[in-house]
Amino acid sequence: MSDIYFETAYGQLYEKIENGKCEVFHYIGEEGEVRHLYIKKEIPFRLEGEVYYDLVTPYGYGGPLIIRVKEAGKSTSCGGFSTCLPGALLGTEHHL
C-alpha cells in the first residue's frame, strides 16, 4: 500500500489522541480482499452493564480499502466483509 493513511503505523499514532486501540480487520474471501483500519474506543457509559465501543478512523483516513476483487464478486465482496466484521469486533471472528 503506497498511501500512508492505510498503514497500521499511521493508525497507531492516533491511539493516544483518540484514547483507543488501533486495529485492522482483514477480510479475505474467494470474491476479494478488504482491509479496514480503525481506532476502537470504549464508550465511557455502560448499558445494562455491557461495554460498548465506538470505531473511528485516524485523521485523513476514511474507511475500508478494497485490495482486490473479482469482477464477478464486486457485489458480494463487501457483503462478506460486512458479515464478518461484527463477529471480529465481538471476538468471534470467522476465517473464510
A tleap script that builds the chain and sets N, CA, C and O, in Angstrom:
source leaprc.protein.ff14SB
mol = sequence {
  NMET SER ASP ILE TYR PHE GLU THR ALA TYR
  GLY GLN LEU TYR GLU LYS ILE GLU ASN GLY
  LYS CYS GLU VAL PHE HIE TYR ILE GLY GLU
  GLU GLY GLU VAL ARG HIE LEU TYR ILE LYS
  LYS GLU ILE PRO PHE ARG LEU GLU GLY GLU
  VAL TYR TYR ASP LEU VAL THR PRO TYR GLY
  TYR GLY GLY PRO LEU ILE ILE ARG VAL LYS
  GLU ALA GLY LYS SER THR SER CYS GLY GLY
  PHE SER THR CYS LEU PRO GLY ALA LEU LEU
  GLY THR GLU HIE HIE CLEU
}
set mol.1.N position { 0.842 -1.171 0.000 }
set mol.1.CA position { 0.000 0.000 0.000 }
set mol.1.C position { 0.888 1.235 0.000 }
set mol.1.O position { 1.805 1.344 0.814 }
set mol.2.N position { 0.624 2.147 -0.890 }
set mol.2.CA position { 1.502 3.305 -1.017 }
set mol.2.C position { 0.994 4.538 -0.280 }
set mol.2.O position { 1.754 5.493 -0.117 }
set mol.3.N position { -0.236 4.558 0.163 }
set mol.3.CA position { -0.806 5.721 0.839 }
set mol.3.C position { -0.637 5.579 2.349 }
set mol.3.O position { -1.062 4.579 2.928 }
set mol.4.N position { -0.023 6.564 2.984 }
set mol.4.CA position { 0.271 6.499 4.420 }
set mol.4.C position { -0.984 6.278 5.260 }
set mol.4.O position { -0.909 5.652 6.317 }
set mol.5.N position { -2.130 6.777 4.814 }
set mol.5.CA position { -3.367 6.670 5.587 }
set mol.5.C position { -3.825 5.221 5.769 }
set mol.5.O position { -4.646 4.936 6.642 }
set mol.6.N position { -3.304 4.317 4.960 }
set mol.6.CA position { -3.692 2.920 5.046 }
set mol.6.C position { -2.696 2.079 5.847 }
set mol.6.O position { -2.890 0.873 5.999 }
set mol.7.N position { -1.653 2.692 6.350 }
set mol.7.CA position { -0.615 1.977 7.096 }
set mol.7.C position { -0.998 1.837 8.574 }
set mol.7.O position { -1.493 2.785 9.183 }
set mol.8.N position { -0.768 0.664 9.138 }
set mol.8.CA position { -1.073 0.409 10.541 }
set mol.8.C position { -0.299 1.365 11.451 }
set mol.8.O position { -0.844 1.853 12.442 }
set mol.9.N position { 0.950 1.632 11.126 }
set mol.9.CA position { 1.769 2.539 11.948 }
set mol.9.C position { 1.140 3.930 12.001 }
set mol.9.O position { 1.218 4.599 13.032 }
set mol.10.N position { 0.525 4.372 10.918 }
set mol.10.CA position { -0.155 5.663 10.913 }
set mol.10.C position { -1.335 5.631 11.881 }
set mol.10.O position { -1.538 6.574 12.646 }
set mol.11.N position { -2.098 4.569 11.850 }
set mol.11.CA position { -3.225 4.428 12.773 }
set mol.11.C position { -2.775 4.404 14.222 }
set mol.11.O position { -3.441 4.961 15.094 }
set mol.12.N position { -1.647 3.760 14.479 }
set mol.12.CA position { -1.140 3.661 15.847 }
set mol.12.C position { -0.740 5.022 16.412 }
set mol.12.O position { -0.755 5.213 17.628 }
set mol.13.N position { -0.387 5.961 15.552 }
set mol.13.CA position { -0.077 7.318 16.008 }
set mol.13.C position { -1.288 7.974 16.657 }
set mol.13.O position { -1.143 8.861 17.497 }
set mol.14.N position { -2.476 7.540 16.271 }
set mol.14.CA position { -3.711 8.153 16.757 }
set mol.14.C position { -4.315 7.452 17.970 }
set mol.14.O position { -5.349 7.885 18.479 }
set mol.15.N position { -3.690 6.384 18.438 }
set mol.15.CA position { -4.225 5.683 19.610 }
set mol.15.C position { -4.333 6.620 20.819 }
set mol.15.O position { -5.368 6.665 21.483 }
set mol.16.N position { -3.278 7.352 21.094 }
set mol.16.CA position { -3.279 8.238 22.263 }
set mol.16.C position { -4.228 9.419 22.044 }
set mol.16.O position { -4.965 9.801 22.953 }
set mol.17.N position { -4.208 9.991 20.851 }
set mol.17.CA position { -5.075 11.135 20.538 }
set mol.17.C position { -6.542 10.749 20.685 }
set mol.17.O position { -7.337 11.507 21.242 }
set mol.18.N position { -6.893 9.580 20.189 }
set mol.18.CA position { -8.289 9.131 20.188 }
set mol.18.C position { -8.661 8.349 21.447 }
set mol.18.O position { -9.824 7.997 21.645 }
set mol.19.N position { -7.656 8.076 22.305 }
set mol.19.CA position { -7.889 7.289 23.516 }
set mol.19.C position { -8.501 5.928 23.176 }
set mol.19.O position { -9.527 5.529 23.727 }
set mol.20.N position { -7.840 5.235 22.255 }
set mol.20.CA position { -8.325 3.928 21.822 }
set mol.20.C position { -7.195 3.049 21.331 }
set mol.20.O position { -6.021 3.353 21.541 }
set mol.21.N position { -7.551 1.969 20.683 }
set mol.21.CA position { -6.590 0.982 20.191 }
set mol.21.C position { -6.751 0.840 18.688 }
set mol.21.O position { -7.858 0.624 18.195 }
set mol.22.N position { -5.654 0.961 17.963 }
set mol.22.CA position { -5.672 0.768 16.513 }
set mol.22.C position { -5.806 -0.722 16.218 }
set mol.22.O position { -5.049 -1.540 16.740 }
set mol.23.N position { -6.766 -1.060 15.386 }
set mol.23.CA position { -6.974 -2.446 14.986 }
set mol.23.C position { -7.171 -2.508 13.477 }
set mol.23.O position { -7.548 -1.522 12.843 }
set mol.24.N position { -6.911 -3.675 12.921 }
set mol.24.CA position { -7.114 -3.903 11.493 }
set mol.24.C position { -7.951 -5.153 11.335 }
set mol.24.O position { -7.644 -6.196 11.912 }
set mol.25.N position { -9.007 -5.044 10.553 }
set mol.25.CA position { -9.778 -6.222 10.172 }
set mol.25.C position { -9.469 -6.484 8.719 }
set mol.25.O position { -9.702 -5.632 7.861 }
set mol.26.N position { -8.942 -7.670 8.440 }
set mol.26.CA position { -8.524 -8.042 7.094 }
set mol.26.C position { -9.394 -9.206 6.628 }
set mol.26.O position { -9.253 -10.333 7.102 }
set mol.27.N position { -10.277 -8.919 5.708 }
set mol.27.CA position { -11.182 -9.941 5.167 }
set mol.27.C position { -10.603 -10.475 3.861 }
set mol.27.O position { -10.263 -9.709 2.959 }
set mol.28.N position { -10.498 -11.795 3.774 }
set mol.28.CA position { -10.070 -12.447 2.538 }
set mol.28.C position { -11.091 -13.526 2.217 }
set mol.28.O position { -11.315 -14.440 3.010 }
set mol.29.N position { -11.699 -13.413 1.066 }
set mol.29.CA position { -12.674 -14.391 0.614 }
set mol.29.C position { -12.420 -14.729 -0.840 }
set mol.29.O position { -11.574 -14.116 -1.491 }
set mol.30.N position { -13.139 -15.682 -1.337 }
set mol.30.CA position { -12.972 -16.083 -2.740 }
set mol.30.C position { -13.217 -14.918 -3.689 }
set mol.30.O position { -12.577 -14.819 -4.735 }
set mol.31.N position { -14.144 -14.038 -3.322 }
set mol.31.CA position { -14.521 -12.950 -4.215 }
set mol.31.C position { -13.632 -11.721 -4.116 }
set mol.31.O position { -13.691 -10.842 -4.975 }
set mol.32.N position { -12.797 -11.651 -3.062 }
set mol.32.CA position { -11.921 -10.500 -2.950 }
set mol.32.C position { -11.277 -10.356 -1.586 }
set mol.32.O position { -11.342 -11.248 -0.739 }
set mol.33.N position { -10.651 -9.199 -1.402 }
set mol.33.CA position { -9.915 -8.919 -0.165 }
set mol.33.C position { -10.159 -7.464 0.233 }
set mol.33.O position { -10.047 -6.559 -0.594 }
set mol.34.N position { -10.494 -7.250 1.506 }
set mol.34.CA position { -10.768 -5.911 2.025 }
set mol.34.C position { -10.039 -5.744 3.353 }
set mol.34.O position { -10.036 -6.650 4.186 }
set mol.35.N position { -9.428 -4.591 3.543 }
set mol.35.CA position { -8.699 -4.287 4.781 }
set mol.35.C position { -9.316 -3.032 5.387 }
set mol.35.O position { -9.538 -2.038 4.695 }
set mol.36.N position { -9.586 -3.091 6.681 }
set mol.36.CA position { -10.203 -1.944 7.354 }
set mol.36.C position { -9.421 -1.615 8.618 }
set mol.36.O position { -9.346 -2.424 9.543 }
set mol.37.N position { -8.839 -0.418 8.647 }
set mol.37.CA position { -8.068 0.063 9.783 }
set mol.37.C position { -8.936 1.054 10.547 }
set mol.37.O position { -9.549 1.936 9.946 }
set mol.38.N position { -8.992 0.914 11.868 }
set mol.38.CA position { -9.830 1.792 12.671 }
set mol.38.C position { -9.260 1.894 14.083 }
set mol.38.O position { -8.419 1.090 14.487 }
set mol.39.N position { -9.728 2.890 14.821 }
set mol.39.CA position { -9.405 3.042 16.235 }
set mol.39.C position { -10.645 2.608 17.008 }
set mol.39.O position { -11.734 3.138 16.785 }
set mol.40.N position { -10.487 1.655 17.906 }
set mol.40.CA position { -11.591 1.145 18.719 }
set mol.40.C position { -11.530 1.826 20.084 }
set mol.40.O position { -10.577 1.656 20.845 }
set mol.41.N position { -12.583 2.608 20.374 }
set mol.41.CA position { -12.636 3.379 21.611 }
set mol.41.C position { -13.771 2.874 22.488 }
set mol.41.O position { -14.899 2.707 22.025 }
set mol.42.N position { -13.468 2.634 23.747 }
set mol.42.CA position { -14.512 2.225 24.678 }
set mol.42.C position { -15.415 3.416 24.970 }
set mol.42.O position { -14.931 4.508 25.271 }
set mol.43.N position { -16.714 3.208 24.881 }
set mol.43.CA position { -17.670 4.239 25.244 }
set mol.43.C position { -17.727 4.269 26.769 }
set mol.43.O position { -17.913 3.223 27.391 }
set mol.44.N position { -17.571 5.443 27.388 }
set mol.44.CA position { -17.420 5.507 28.850 }
set mol.44.C position { -18.701 5.255 29.649 }
set mol.44.O position { -18.709 5.451 30.864 }
set mol.45.N position { -19.746 4.839 29.015 }
set mol.45.CA position { -21.002 4.557 29.709 }
set mol.45.C position { -21.391 3.108 29.479 }
set mol.45.O position { -21.128 2.559 28.409 }
set mol.46.N position { -22.007 2.487 30.456 }
set mol.46.CA position { -22.470 1.104 30.342 }
set mol.46.C position { -23.972 1.109 30.084 }
set mol.46.O position { -24.706 1.952 30.600 }
set mol.47.N position { -24.399 0.172 29.293 }
set mol.47.CA position { -25.823 -0.010 29.039 }
set mol.47.C position { -26.174 -1.400 29.535 }
set mol.47.O position { -25.761 -2.399 28.947 }
set mol.48.N position { -26.930 -1.462 30.608 }
set mol.48.CA position { -27.283 -2.731 31.253 }
set mol.48.C position { -26.032 -3.536 31.576 }
set mol.48.O position { -26.012 -4.758 31.433 }
set mol.49.N position { -24.987 -2.833 32.015 }
set mol.49.CA position { -23.746 -3.473 32.431 }
set mol.49.C position { -22.814 -3.872 31.299 }
set mol.49.O position { -21.717 -4.367 31.555 }
set mol.50.N position { -23.219 -3.671 30.066 }
set mol.50.CA position { -22.408 -4.071 28.909 }
set mol.50.C position { -21.467 -2.950 28.476 }
set mol.50.O position { -21.811 -1.772 28.567 }
set mol.51.N position { -20.265 -3.329 28.000 }
set mol.51.CA position { -19.305 -2.385 27.451 }
set mol.51.C position { -19.549 -2.288 25.946 }
set mol.51.O position { -19.680 -3.304 25.263 }
set mol.52.N position { -19.609 -1.067 25.442 }
set mol.52.CA position { -19.760 -0.835 24.008 }
set mol.52.C position { -18.592 -0.007 23.504 }
set mol.52.O position { -17.922 0.683 24.273 }
set mol.53.N position { -18.359 -0.086 22.203 }
set mol.53.CA position { -17.226 0.600 21.594 }
set mol.53.C position { -17.684 1.462 20.427 }
set mol.53.O position { -18.720 1.221 19.807 }
set mol.54.N position { -16.876 2.470 20.155 }
set mol.54.CA position { -17.061 3.336 19.006 }
set mol.54.C position { -15.858 3.115 18.100 }
set mol.54.O position { -14.727 3.029 18.579 }
set mol.55.N position { -16.091 3.023 16.803 }
set mol.55.CA position { -14.998 2.904 15.849 }
set mol.55.C position { -14.842 4.239 15.138 }
set mol.55.O position { -15.803 4.791 14.603 }
set mol.56.N position { -13.621 4.746 15.140 }
set mol.56.CA position { -13.320 5.970 14.422 }
set mol.56.C position { -12.111 5.699 13.533 }
set mol.56.O position { -11.378 4.731 13.739 }
set mol.57.N position { -11.915 6.557 12.553 }
set mol.57.CA position { -10.762 6.386 11.683 }
set mol.57.C position { -9.748 7.481 11.977 }
set mol.57.O position { -10.119 8.594 12.350 }
set mol.58.N position { -8.461 7.164 11.810 }
set mol.58.CA position { -7.432 8.187 12.006 }
set mol.58.C position { -7.649 9.340 11.028 }
set mol.58.O position { -8.252 9.163 9.969 }
set mol.59.N position { -7.158 10.505 11.389 }
set mol.59.CA position { -7.306 11.683 10.533 }
set mol.59.C position { -6.822 11.396 9.113 }
set mol.59.O position { -5.726 10.872 8.913 }
set mol.60.N position { -7.638 11.739 8.151 }
set mol.60.CA position { -7.253 11.588 6.758 }
set mol.60.C position { -7.631 10.252 6.153 }
set mol.60.O position { -7.470 10.047 4.950 }
set mol.61.N position { -8.120 9.362 6.956 }
set mol.61.CA position { -8.445 8.016 6.500 }
set mol.61.C position { -9.951 7.850 6.563 }
set mol.61.O position { -10.583 8.326 7.506 }
set mol.62.N position { -10.537 7.186 5.580 }
set mol.62.CA position { -11.986 7.180 5.540 }
set mol.62.C position { -12.715 5.868 5.440 }
set mol.62.O position { -13.899 5.886 5.104 }
set mol.63.N position { -12.115 4.746 5.701 }
set mol.63.CA position { -12.878 3.508 5.666 }
set mol.63.C position { -12.126 2.350 5.043 }
set mol.63.O position { -10.912 2.415 4.853 }
set mol.64.N position { -12.855 1.289 4.726 }
set mol.64.CA position { -12.236 0.066 4.203 }
set mol.64.C position { -11.525 0.289 2.863 }
set mol.64.O position { -11.930 1.120 2.051 }
set mol.65.N position { -10.472 -0.468 2.665 }
set mol.65.CA position { -9.707 -0.445 1.428 }
set mol.65.C position { -9.942 -1.765 0.710 }
set mol.65.O position { -9.641 -2.829 1.249 }
set mol.66.N position { -10.473 -1.701 -0.494 }
set mol.66.CA position { -10.637 -2.915 -1.304 }
set mol.66.C position { -9.298 -3.165 -1.983 }
set mol.66.O position { -8.858 -2.378 -2.822 }
set mol.67.N position { -8.658 -4.263 -1.615 }
set mol.67.CA position { -7.342 -4.589 -2.139 }
set mol.67.C position { -7.467 -5.309 -3.476 }
set mol.67.O position { -6.739 -5.004 -4.421 }
set mol.68.N position { -8.368 -6.242 -3.551 }
set mol.68.CA position { -8.626 -6.935 -4.819 }
set mol.68.C position { -10.058 -7.434 -4.815 }
set mol.68.O position { -10.634 -7.711 -3.763 }
set mol.69.N position { -10.613 -7.541 -5.988 }
set mol.69.CA position { -11.968 -8.073 -6.120 }
set mol.69.C position { -12.115 -8.662 -7.522 }
set mol.69.O position { -11.683 -8.066 -8.508 }
set mol.70.N position { -12.724 -9.825 -7.592 }
set mol.70.CA position { -13.025 -10.421 -8.886 }
set mol.70.C position { -14.176 -9.640 -9.497 }
set mol.70.O position { -15.080 -9.200 -8.787 }
set mol.71.N position { -14.144 -9.471 -10.787 }
set mol.71.CA position { -15.213 -8.738 -11.470 }
set mol.71.C position { -16.576 -9.296 -11.091 }
set mol.71.O position { -17.512 -8.546 -10.816 }
set mol.72.N position { -16.677 -10.618 -11.081 }
set mol.72.CA position { -17.957 -11.261 -10.753 }
set mol.72.C position { -18.288 -11.156 -9.265 }
set mol.72.O position { -19.433 -11.378 -8.873 }
set mol.73.N position { -17.301 -10.819 -8.432 }
set mol.73.CA position { -17.528 -10.779 -6.993 }
set mol.73.C position { -17.711 -9.387 -6.426 }
set mol.73.O position { -17.769 -9.225 -5.207 }
set mol.74.N position { -17.804 -8.372 -7.282 }
set mol.74.CA position { -17.905 -6.994 -6.785 }
set mol.74.C position { -19.085 -6.790 -5.848 }
set mol.74.O position { -18.961 -6.096 -4.839 }
set mol.75.N position { -20.204 -7.373 -6.163 }
set mol.75.CA position { -21.388 -7.135 -5.320 }
set mol.75.C position { -21.365 -7.973 -4.045 }
set mol.75.O position { -22.048 -7.629 -3.080 }
set mol.76.N position { -20.600 -9.064 -4.014 }
set mol.76.CA position { -20.599 -9.924 -2.828 }
set mol.76.C position { -19.389 -9.720 -1.930 }
set mol.76.O position { -19.426 -10.111 -0.764 }
set mol.77.N position { -18.307 -9.114 -2.442 }
set mol.77.CA position { -17.106 -8.923 -1.629 }
set mol.77.C position { -17.400 -8.075 -0.406 }
set mol.77.O position { -17.007 -8.432 0.705 }
set mol.78.N position { -18.077 -6.971 -0.594 }
set mol.78.CA position { -18.418 -6.111 0.539 }
set mol.78.C position { -19.438 -6.789 1.440 }
set mol.78.O position { -19.453 -6.548 2.647 }
set mol.79.N position { -20.280 -7.622 0.879 }
set mol.79.CA position { -21.248 -8.363 1.691 }
set mol.79.C position { -20.558 -9.316 2.645 }
set mol.79.O position { -20.941 -9.410 3.811 }
set mol.80.N position { -19.547 -10.025 2.166 }
set mol.80.CA position { -18.789 -10.929 3.032 }
set mol.80.C position { -18.028 -10.168 4.097 }
set mol.80.O position { -17.969 -10.592 5.252 }
set mol.81.N position { -17.446 -9.045 3.710 }
set mol.81.CA position { -16.725 -8.189 4.659 }
set mol.81.C position { -17.666 -7.709 5.757 }
set mol.81.O position { -17.341 -7.808 6.940 }
set mol.82.N position { -18.824 -7.192 5.376 }
set mol.82.CA position { -19.749 -6.644 6.373 }
set mol.82.C position { -20.391 -7.731 7.223 }
set mol.82.O position { -20.838 -7.459 8.338 }
set mol.83.N position { -20.442 -8.946 6.718 }
set mol.83.CA position { -20.961 -10.061 7.511 }
set mol.83.C position { -19.945 -10.485 8.567 }
set mol.83.O position { -20.328 -10.814 9.690 }
set mol.84.N position { -18.668 -10.482 8.228 }
set mol.84.CA position { -17.619 -10.956 9.136 }
set mol.84.C position { -17.130 -9.898 10.117 }
set mol.84.O position { -16.683 -10.240 11.212 }
set mol.85.N position { -17.206 -8.621 9.751 }
set mol.85.CA position { -16.682 -7.568 10.618 }
set mol.85.C position { -17.315 -7.544 12.010 }
set mol.85.O position { -16.578 -7.468 12.993 }
set mol.86.N position { -18.643 -7.606 12.142 }
set mol.86.CA position { -19.210 -7.571 13.506 }
set mol.86.C position { -18.708 -8.710 14.392 }
set mol.86.O position { -18.467 -8.502 15.581 }
set mol.87.N position { -18.551 -9.895 13.838 }
set mol.87.CA position { -18.038 -11.019 14.618 }
set mol.87.C position { -16.613 -10.783 15.072 }
set mol.87.O position { -16.236 -11.157 16.183 }
set mol.88.N position { -15.819 -10.159 14.207 }
set mol.88.CA position { -14.436 -9.853 14.576 }
set mol.88.C position { -14.401 -8.850 15.718 }
set mol.88.O position { -13.574 -8.961 16.623 }
set mol.89.N position { -15.289 -7.882 15.676 }
set mol.89.CA position { -15.330 -6.867 16.730 }
set mol.89.C position { -15.783 -7.450 18.059 }
set mol.89.O position { -15.397 -6.962 19.122 }
set mol.90.N position { -16.595 -8.487 18.000 }
set mol.90.CA position { -17.080 -9.135 19.215 }
set mol.90.C position { -16.174 -10.273 19.670 }
set mol.90.O position { -16.445 -10.925 20.678 }
set mol.91.N position { -15.097 -10.508 18.923 }
set mol.91.CA position { -14.164 -11.565 19.285 }
set mol.91.C position { -14.600 -12.946 18.809 }
set mol.91.O position { -14.106 -13.961 19.299 }
set mol.92.N position { -15.517 -12.984 17.862 }
set mol.92.CA position { -15.977 -14.265 17.320 }
set mol.92.C position { -15.694 -14.320 15.828 }
set mol.92.O position { -16.495 -14.825 15.041 }
set mol.93.N position { -14.536 -13.789 15.457 }
set mol.93.CA position { -14.148 -13.701 14.045 }
set mol.93.C position { -14.183 -15.070 13.383 }
set mol.93.O position { -13.726 -16.061 13.954 }
set mol.94.N position { -14.725 -15.116 12.181 }
set mol.94.CA position { -14.651 -16.355 11.417 }
set mol.94.C position { -13.763 -16.126 10.215 }
set mol.94.O position { -13.855 -15.102 9.538 }
set mol.95.N position { -12.907 -17.092 9.961 }
set mol.95.CA position { -11.966 -17.020 8.846 }
set mol.95.C position { -12.571 -17.770 7.683 }
set mol.95.O position { -13.025 -18.906 7.825 }
set mol.96.N position { -12.573 -17.130 6.541 }
set mol.96.CA position { -13.136 -17.754 5.338 }
set mol.96.C position { -12.036 -18.208 4.426 }
set mol.96.O position { -12.307 -18.758 3.359 }
savepdb mol mol.pdb
quit
